[in-house]
Amino acid sequence: MKRTAAELAEHLGAKLTGDRNAVLTGVASPGRARAEDLIYLESPRHRDRAEKSAAASVIAKPGERFAGKTVLEVANPKLAFAKAAAWLLPETRTHAYVHPSAIISPSAKVAPSASIGPYVVIEDEVQIGAGTQVAAFCFLGHGARLGEDCILHPHVTLYAGARIGHRVEIHSGAVIGSDGFGYVSGEGRNWKFPQIGSVEIADDVEIGANTAIDRGSLETTRIAKGVKIDNLVQIAHNVEIGEHSIIAAQTGVSGSSTIGKSVLIAGQVGIADHCHLEDGSVAGAQAGIPTGKTIRKGQVVWGTPARPLDKFKEQYAWFARLPELADRLRKLEASTKPRS
Amino acid sequence: MKRTAAELAEHLGAKLTGDRNAVLTGVASPGRARAEDLIYLESPRHRDRAEKSAAASVIAKPGERFAGKTVLEVANPKLAFAKAAAWLLPETRTHAYVHPSAIISPSAKVAPSASIGPYVVIEDEVQIGAGTQVAAFCFLGHGARLGEDCILHPHVTLYAGARIGHRVEIHSGAVIGSDGFGYVSGEGRNWKFPQIGSVEIADDVEIGANTAIDRGSLETTRIAKGVKIDNLVQIAHNVEIGEHSIIAAQTGVSGSSTIGKSVLIAGQVGIADHCHLEDGSVAGAQAGIPTGKTIRKGQVVWGTPARPLDKFKEQYAWFARLPELADRLRKLEASTKPRS
Amino acid sequence: MKRTAAELAEHLGAKLTGDRNAVLTGVASPGRARAEDLIYLESPRHRDRAEKSAAASVIAKPGERFAGKTVLEVANPKLAFAKAAAWLLPETRTHAYVHPSAIISPSAKVAPSASIGPYVVIEDEVQIGAGTQVAAFCFLGHGARLGEDCILHPHVTLYAGARIGHRVEIHSGAVIGSDGFGYVSGEGRNWKFPQIGSVEIADDVEIGANTAIDRGSLETTRIAKGVKIDNLVQIAHNVEIGEHSIIAAQTGVSGSSTIGKSVLIAGQVGIADHCHLEDGSVAGAQAGIPTGKTIRKGQVVWGTPARPLDKFKEQYAWFARLPELADRLRKLEASTKPRS
């Protein structure tokens, strides 16, 4: 897309200083930018890189100036840059088509504006909304539903009955709706607990590569609007994740745990079953939250078992000083020993 | 399937109180059940939900009564419910067929009662037993063998030579028989150690989505009868897992470790190479078991490096009190300081 | 391949004792070897197994002798065995062919000696080098490039623009070039930061099953020559990994972290964003390296947050003795209490 700096300033609500007609065709890092790429400066530390960049236009904080460059002034340059990118970059939208190798059940309803790639398999009763793109090798099981303007990258599997909202993007290898992991031990073996619930993923969710989201056992696994899930994440049966929460790579959420709104979960966190993370809480990388635990609203936790971050840090500082503490204790014992 | 409460009581060996002819067509949670769904009550805490449920039939502990409901009394309601579900729910068995898009080597032997989905690739010398279902996009490499009544969900990969028993269910994205991760460093590079062993998976195993199980290097990776493996688990070369053990999501078992029978391994556990977990041992979530370590029969461990659970808890309780201990030590030092 | 012991000795630069004409057709473990298989002995502990093996030829340390066996003497038997295996074992190279079911864009350039399996999808402008094998269900997105003599196992996904060097082996389910996980929070939702960078994988890299490697956001994710990556590993946007480094299963490397040459990262390690692991450093299993941390050249670290291994071990030893320390402190307090 070809835009002027003035058009972008208007789109962002930014104050413009410099050439209103500077042309913008893309975004880039300062080191890679060409003249028509937009860059941004968040921290004064990187001012030099922005200054030297070939880019003609910069998003920066109010008052910043760069010799010979057009400046768009905003309070939050990184946020404005993300919005500008979404506005400037060409959509990856392919034109509507159905590859002749796709196998589509006669009972499936595929919107005419959807695009269906090669070797896609679409089973009975599946519904696919307008503008949705389904790439090669995707499997949509019996009765699965995809909303409008979704993107399924190659090799995505939707088990039967999975329901996906609008503008959901699912990366390659992700599996949605697989059986939960529930067994009852008895008579020397493990009996499978029924895994017949459903999975519902709301609008504007993004799901990373090779992530697995299980269907509910008897209930529903729910991912709310705007949730972002990274690669290789495990979401177990009956889990509920609230709006706009973020879950980084390789984290696992066990059965029946609930996660509130705008919760931030770092990488490799383990959340046991029946936990509750309230709105706005934060779990640091590799934290382990034991069965049934509640993390309070806005609380930040770290460690295994997880505790409030400041306590963890204080305790950990003393952990590092344990050899010193032990030495001091030994000296004290020696000095207070009764001399016989 | 349509059954009566009396038939189910007989199947379960349960005592029936109420309407022997109550009809059962499915199972559900109390909140979602219709009259013909079976529910169960395990804990008195949830009695109210069972009472209010629309279900006409309940599995519960001896002596429990619910107004207007038929009760099937058993010692272990959850176990009986799991068995009832297996008995009541319609099998997902599809009829025998071979989709015309499947590519099957003339030297492969596929049982006439097996079903082979669209875009399946079956290489030379593969064997597939009676009643086995292979869903879309599965790849069965040269000489792989699948027993009877297995279910392979879409996108499963069996490398050449993988051997799978009867009634094995493998979820989407699982990879069985990939090369182990073994290198020998020398002359400034990493030389691949030969990864030419095999992988054998016994009867009644279930394997989760996107799990990877490597073939042996020179020996065999073995998963015994009844083992249940969750999503995103890593099983390395030469590992052996004993009967009826359970491995939760995102756990990793490193090369040549052996796991006994009925071992329980929680999520995100890391087991280094050459460990031995004896029968009935338990590793808590995120535990880390160092190279060569043995966990004794029935022992429960937690932490990294893992230790007996009660010791870990005692040590951890003191860890949390480290700031207090340090303070007490400081006071003691002050009070015993010689006054000059 | 059929070779004599003398030919192998020459290939390895080993000293031979015994029958120069002993025939070698494969490699095996002592217990499984037939007469024509090569075995090796690294540790005197396993001497007995080697002695009893049916193998006629053994690689061992200088001076070792086995009754009736030909011995190839080398300083590093395991390394020599790995080299011998690479030399003796038949290459899995298939003959050049293109399966008729492969969908190949007319603008793609596929070397005549490459082999393309069933149901492969190759988009516009893709390049595939001589001798490269692409197995069933692989997806090569727009403009992806594969060098010579690569092996892609079934179900590998290369997003558009991914660049892969020569002799790279990628296992099933791996995803290369997926979007990085970067969002900017604002106005109550998460805005996607542009993920438009590239991914470059150099020569002689091996990538495990179901591993995910994201493209850069504005820059490039780079995996250098000879790097070996295990199964289920997560490599985030903009990460750079230096030559011959090794990354074990289920490890995650977060955005913009850099890893030097010959770094060794064990399983389930978590490396936060903007870390730097210098050449030859080592991270123990499950270690957690916090944001922005540098691990110095050759340093070995363990724990979360990670610290030098010897310090971690010393601190952890005291952690295990915390109940004892607390008890000693209590006694000291009692004995120094002023008697009133």
mmCIF file of C-alpha atoms in Angstrom, chain B residues 101 103 119-121 137-139 155-157 159 173 175 178-179 181 183-194 196 198 210-212 214 218-220 222 232-234 250-252 268-270 286-288 304-305 307 314-316 318-319 322 325 328-329 332 336, chain C residues 27-32 40 49 76 78-79 81-83 85-86 89 99 101 118-119 136-137 153-155 169-173 206 209-210 226-232 244-250 268 285-286 302 312 316 319-323 326 329-330 332-333 336:
data_model
loop_
_atom_site.group_PDB
_atom_site.id
_atom_site.type_symbol
_atom_site.label_atom_id
_atom_site.label_comp_id
_atom_site.label_asym_id
_atom_site.label_seq_id
_atom_site.Cartn_x
_atom_site.Cartn_y
_atom_site.Cartn_z
ATOM 1 C CA SER B 101 -6.965 -40.503 -2.736
ATOM 2 C CA ILE B 103 -1.665 -43.873 -1.855
ATOM 3 C CA TYR B 119 -4.581 -38.389 1.462
ATOM 4 C CA VAL B 120 -3.059 -41.150 3.512
ATOM 5 C CA VAL B 121 0.348 -42.408 2.359
ATOM 6 C CA PHE B 137 -2.800 -37.162 6.058
ATOM 7 C CA CYS B 138 -1.298 -39.992 8.074
ATOM 8 C CA PHE B 139 2.069 -41.211 6.872
ATOM 9 C CA HIS B 155 -1.556 -35.947 10.568
ATOM 10 C CA VAL B 156 0.156 -38.782 12.425
ATOM 11 C CA THR B 157 3.615 -39.765 11.201
ATOM 12 C CA TYR B 159 8.647 -43.418 10.512
ATOM 13 C CA GLY B 173 0.601 -34.372 14.946
ATOM 14 C CA VAL B 175 5.531 -38.390 15.427
ATOM 15 C CA SER B 178 11.999 -40.038 14.515
ATOM 16 C CA ASP B 179 15.774 -40.102 14.923
ATOM 17 C CA PHE B 181 19.280 -36.916 19.405
ATOM 18 C CA TYR B 183 25.988 -36.710 18.576
ATOM 19 C CA VAL B 184 29.652 -37.193 19.277
ATOM 20 C CA SER B 185 31.732 -34.020 19.331
ATOM 21 C CA GLY B 186 35.086 -34.157 17.677
ATOM 22 C CA GLU B 187 37.266 -32.233 15.244
ATOM 23 C CA GLY B 188 35.195 -29.094 15.745
ATOM 24 C CA ARG B 189 31.836 -30.524 14.764
ATOM 25 C CA ASN B 190 29.083 -32.855 15.926
ATOM 26 C CA TRP B 191 28.995 -36.314 14.364
ATOM 27 C CA LYS B 192 25.671 -38.027 14.366
ATOM 28 C CA PHE B 193 25.668 -41.205 16.403
ATOM 29 C CA PRO B 194 23.779 -43.862 14.405
ATOM 30 C CA ILE B 196 19.018 -46.991 13.476
ATOM 31 C CA SER B 198 13.408 -49.336 16.381
ATOM 32 C CA ASN B 210 2.152 -33.383 18.839
ATOM 33 C CA THR B 211 4.043 -35.845 21.034
ATOM 34 C CA ALA B 212 7.354 -37.159 19.698
ATOM 35 C CA ASP B 214 12.153 -41.342 18.934
ATOM 36 C CA LEU B 218 21.121 -49.074 18.362
ATOM 37 C CA GLU B 219 18.428 -50.597 20.598
ATOM 38 C CA THR B 220 14.642 -50.243 20.814
ATOM 39 C CA ARG B 222 9.584 -49.479 24.088
ATOM 40 C CA LEU B 232 3.648 -32.496 23.560
ATOM 41 C CA VAL B 233 5.632 -35.148 25.410
ATOM 42 C CA GLN B 234 9.160 -36.072 24.351
ATOM 43 C CA GLN B 250 5.139 -31.531 28.101
ATOM 44 C CA THR B 251 7.200 -34.015 30.076
ATOM 45 C CA GLY B 252 10.476 -35.136 28.584
ATOM 46 C CA GLN B 268 6.580 -30.665 32.499
ATOM 47 C CA VAL B 269 8.743 -33.165 34.348
ATOM 48 C CA GLY B 270 12.258 -33.532 33.015
ATOM 49 C CA GLN B 286 8.114 -29.758 36.831
ATOM 50 C CA ALA B 287 10.324 -32.121 38.825
ATOM 51 C CA GLY B 288 13.797 -32.563 37.386
ATOM 52 C CA THR B 304 14.866 -29.941 40.734
ATOM 53 C CA PRO B 305 16.991 -31.840 41.524
ATOM 54 C CA ARG B 307 13.983 -35.440 46.206
ATOM 55 C CA GLU B 314 10.078 -29.347 54.662
ATOM 56 C CA GLN B 315 13.057 -27.743 52.938
ATOM 57 C CA TYR B 316 10.793 -25.497 50.942
ATOM 58 C CA TRP B 318 12.295 -23.221 55.467
ATOM 59 C CA PHE B 319 13.209 -21.610 52.159
ATOM 60 C CA LEU B 322 14.857 -17.697 55.014
ATOM 61 C CA LEU B 325 16.060 -17.110 59.775
ATOM 62 C CA ARG B 328 17.169 -14.231 63.831
ATOM 63 C CA LEU B 329 20.792 -15.034 63.090
ATOM 64 C CA LEU B 332 21.839 -13.520 67.827
ATOM 65 C CA THR B 336 26.481 -12.342 71.633
ATOM 66 C CA VAL C 27 26.980 -51.260 12.942
ATOM 67 C CA ALA C 28 25.165 -52.484 16.048
ATOM 68 C CA SER C 29 25.197 -52.730 19.813
ATOM 69 C CA PRO C 30 27.193 -55.698 21.176
ATOM 70 C CA GLY C 31 24.024 -57.596 22.093
ATOM 71 C CA ARG C 32 22.421 -57.285 18.671
ATOM 72 C CA TYR C 40 32.733 -50.264 19.817
ATOM 73 C CA ARG C 49 29.478 -57.337 26.526
ATOM 74 C CA ASN C 76 38.068 -41.931 20.829
ATOM 75 C CA LYS C 78 32.653 -43.554 20.166
ATOM 76 C CA LEU C 79 33.634 -40.819 17.743
ATOM 77 C CA PHE C 81 32.145 -45.516 15.617
ATOM 78 C CA ALA C 82 29.940 -42.567 14.611
ATOM 79 C CA LYS C 83 32.221 -41.850 11.663
ATOM 80 C CA ALA C 85 28.506 -45.670 10.810
ATOM 81 C CA ALA C 86 28.218 -42.659 8.489
ATOM 82 C CA LEU C 89 25.430 -47.380 6.472
ATOM 83 C CA HIS C 99 5.547 -38.084 -7.357
ATOM 84 C CA SER C 101 0.534 -36.075 -6.794
ATOM 85 C CA PRO C 118 3.505 -37.689 -2.642
ATOM 86 C CA TYR C 119 1.227 -34.817 -1.706
ATOM 87 C CA ALA C 136 5.165 -36.622 1.781
ATOM 88 C CA PHE C 137 2.983 -33.718 2.936
ATOM 89 C CA HIS C 153 10.788 -35.861 6.538
ATOM 90 C CA PRO C 154 7.003 -36.008 6.116
ATOM 91 C CA HIS C 155 4.860 -33.096 7.347
ATOM 92 C CA GLU C 169 17.765 -32.599 7.896
ATOM 93 C CA ILE C 170 14.357 -31.593 9.229
ATOM 94 C CA HIS C 171 12.159 -34.073 11.077
ATOM 95 C CA SER C 172 8.413 -34.498 10.846
ATOM 96 C CA GLY C 173 6.112 -31.812 12.141
ATOM 97 C CA GLU C 206 19.473 -30.973 12.049
ATOM 98 C CA ALA C 209 10.305 -33.405 15.274
ATOM 99 C CA ASN C 210 7.611 -30.833 16.061
ATOM 100 C CA GLY C 226 26.255 -27.462 12.218
ATOM 101 C CA VAL C 227 23.707 -26.578 14.900
ATOM 102 C CA LYS C 228 21.702 -29.581 16.166
ATOM 103 C CA ILE C 229 18.226 -28.987 17.577
ATOM 104 C CA ASP C 230 16.180 -31.719 19.244
ATOM 105 C CA ASN C 231 12.398 -32.322 19.268
ATOM 106 C CA LEU C 232 9.759 -29.851 20.500
ATOM 107 C CA HIS C 244 27.871 -26.263 16.229
ATOM 108 C CA SER C 245 25.721 -25.429 19.220
ATOM 109 C CA ILE C 246 23.450 -28.173 20.554
ATOM 110 C CA ILE C 247 19.948 -27.636 21.924
ATOM 111 C CA ALA C 248 18.162 -30.531 23.613
ATOM 112 C CA ALA C 249 14.451 -31.287 23.641
ATOM 113 C CA GLN C 250 11.742 -28.916 24.848
ATOM 114 C CA GLN C 268 13.702 -27.978 29.028
ATOM 115 C CA ALA C 285 18.548 -29.146 32.228
ATOM 116 C CA GLN C 286 15.573 -26.983 33.208
ATOM 117 C CA TRP C 302 22.092 -24.352 36.405
ATOM 118 C CA PHE C 312 24.222 -23.654 42.552
ATOM 119 C CA TYR C 316 21.496 -26.393 46.964
ATOM 120 C CA PHE C 319 19.007 -25.845 50.944
ATOM 121 C CA ALA C 320 18.759 -29.566 51.680
ATOM 122 C CA ARG C 321 20.225 -28.893 55.136
ATOM 123 C CA LEU C 322 17.834 -26.018 55.933
ATOM 124 C CA PRO C 323 15.849 -28.019 58.507
ATOM 125 C CA ALA C 326 17.012 -23.992 61.515
ATOM 126 C CA LEU C 329 19.735 -21.792 65.184
ATOM 127 C CA ARG C 330 16.873 -22.602 67.531
ATOM 128 C CA LEU C 332 21.626 -21.494 69.895
ATOM 129 C CA GLU C 333 18.832 -19.052 70.628
ATOM 130 C CA THR C 336 21.997 -17.799 74.784
#
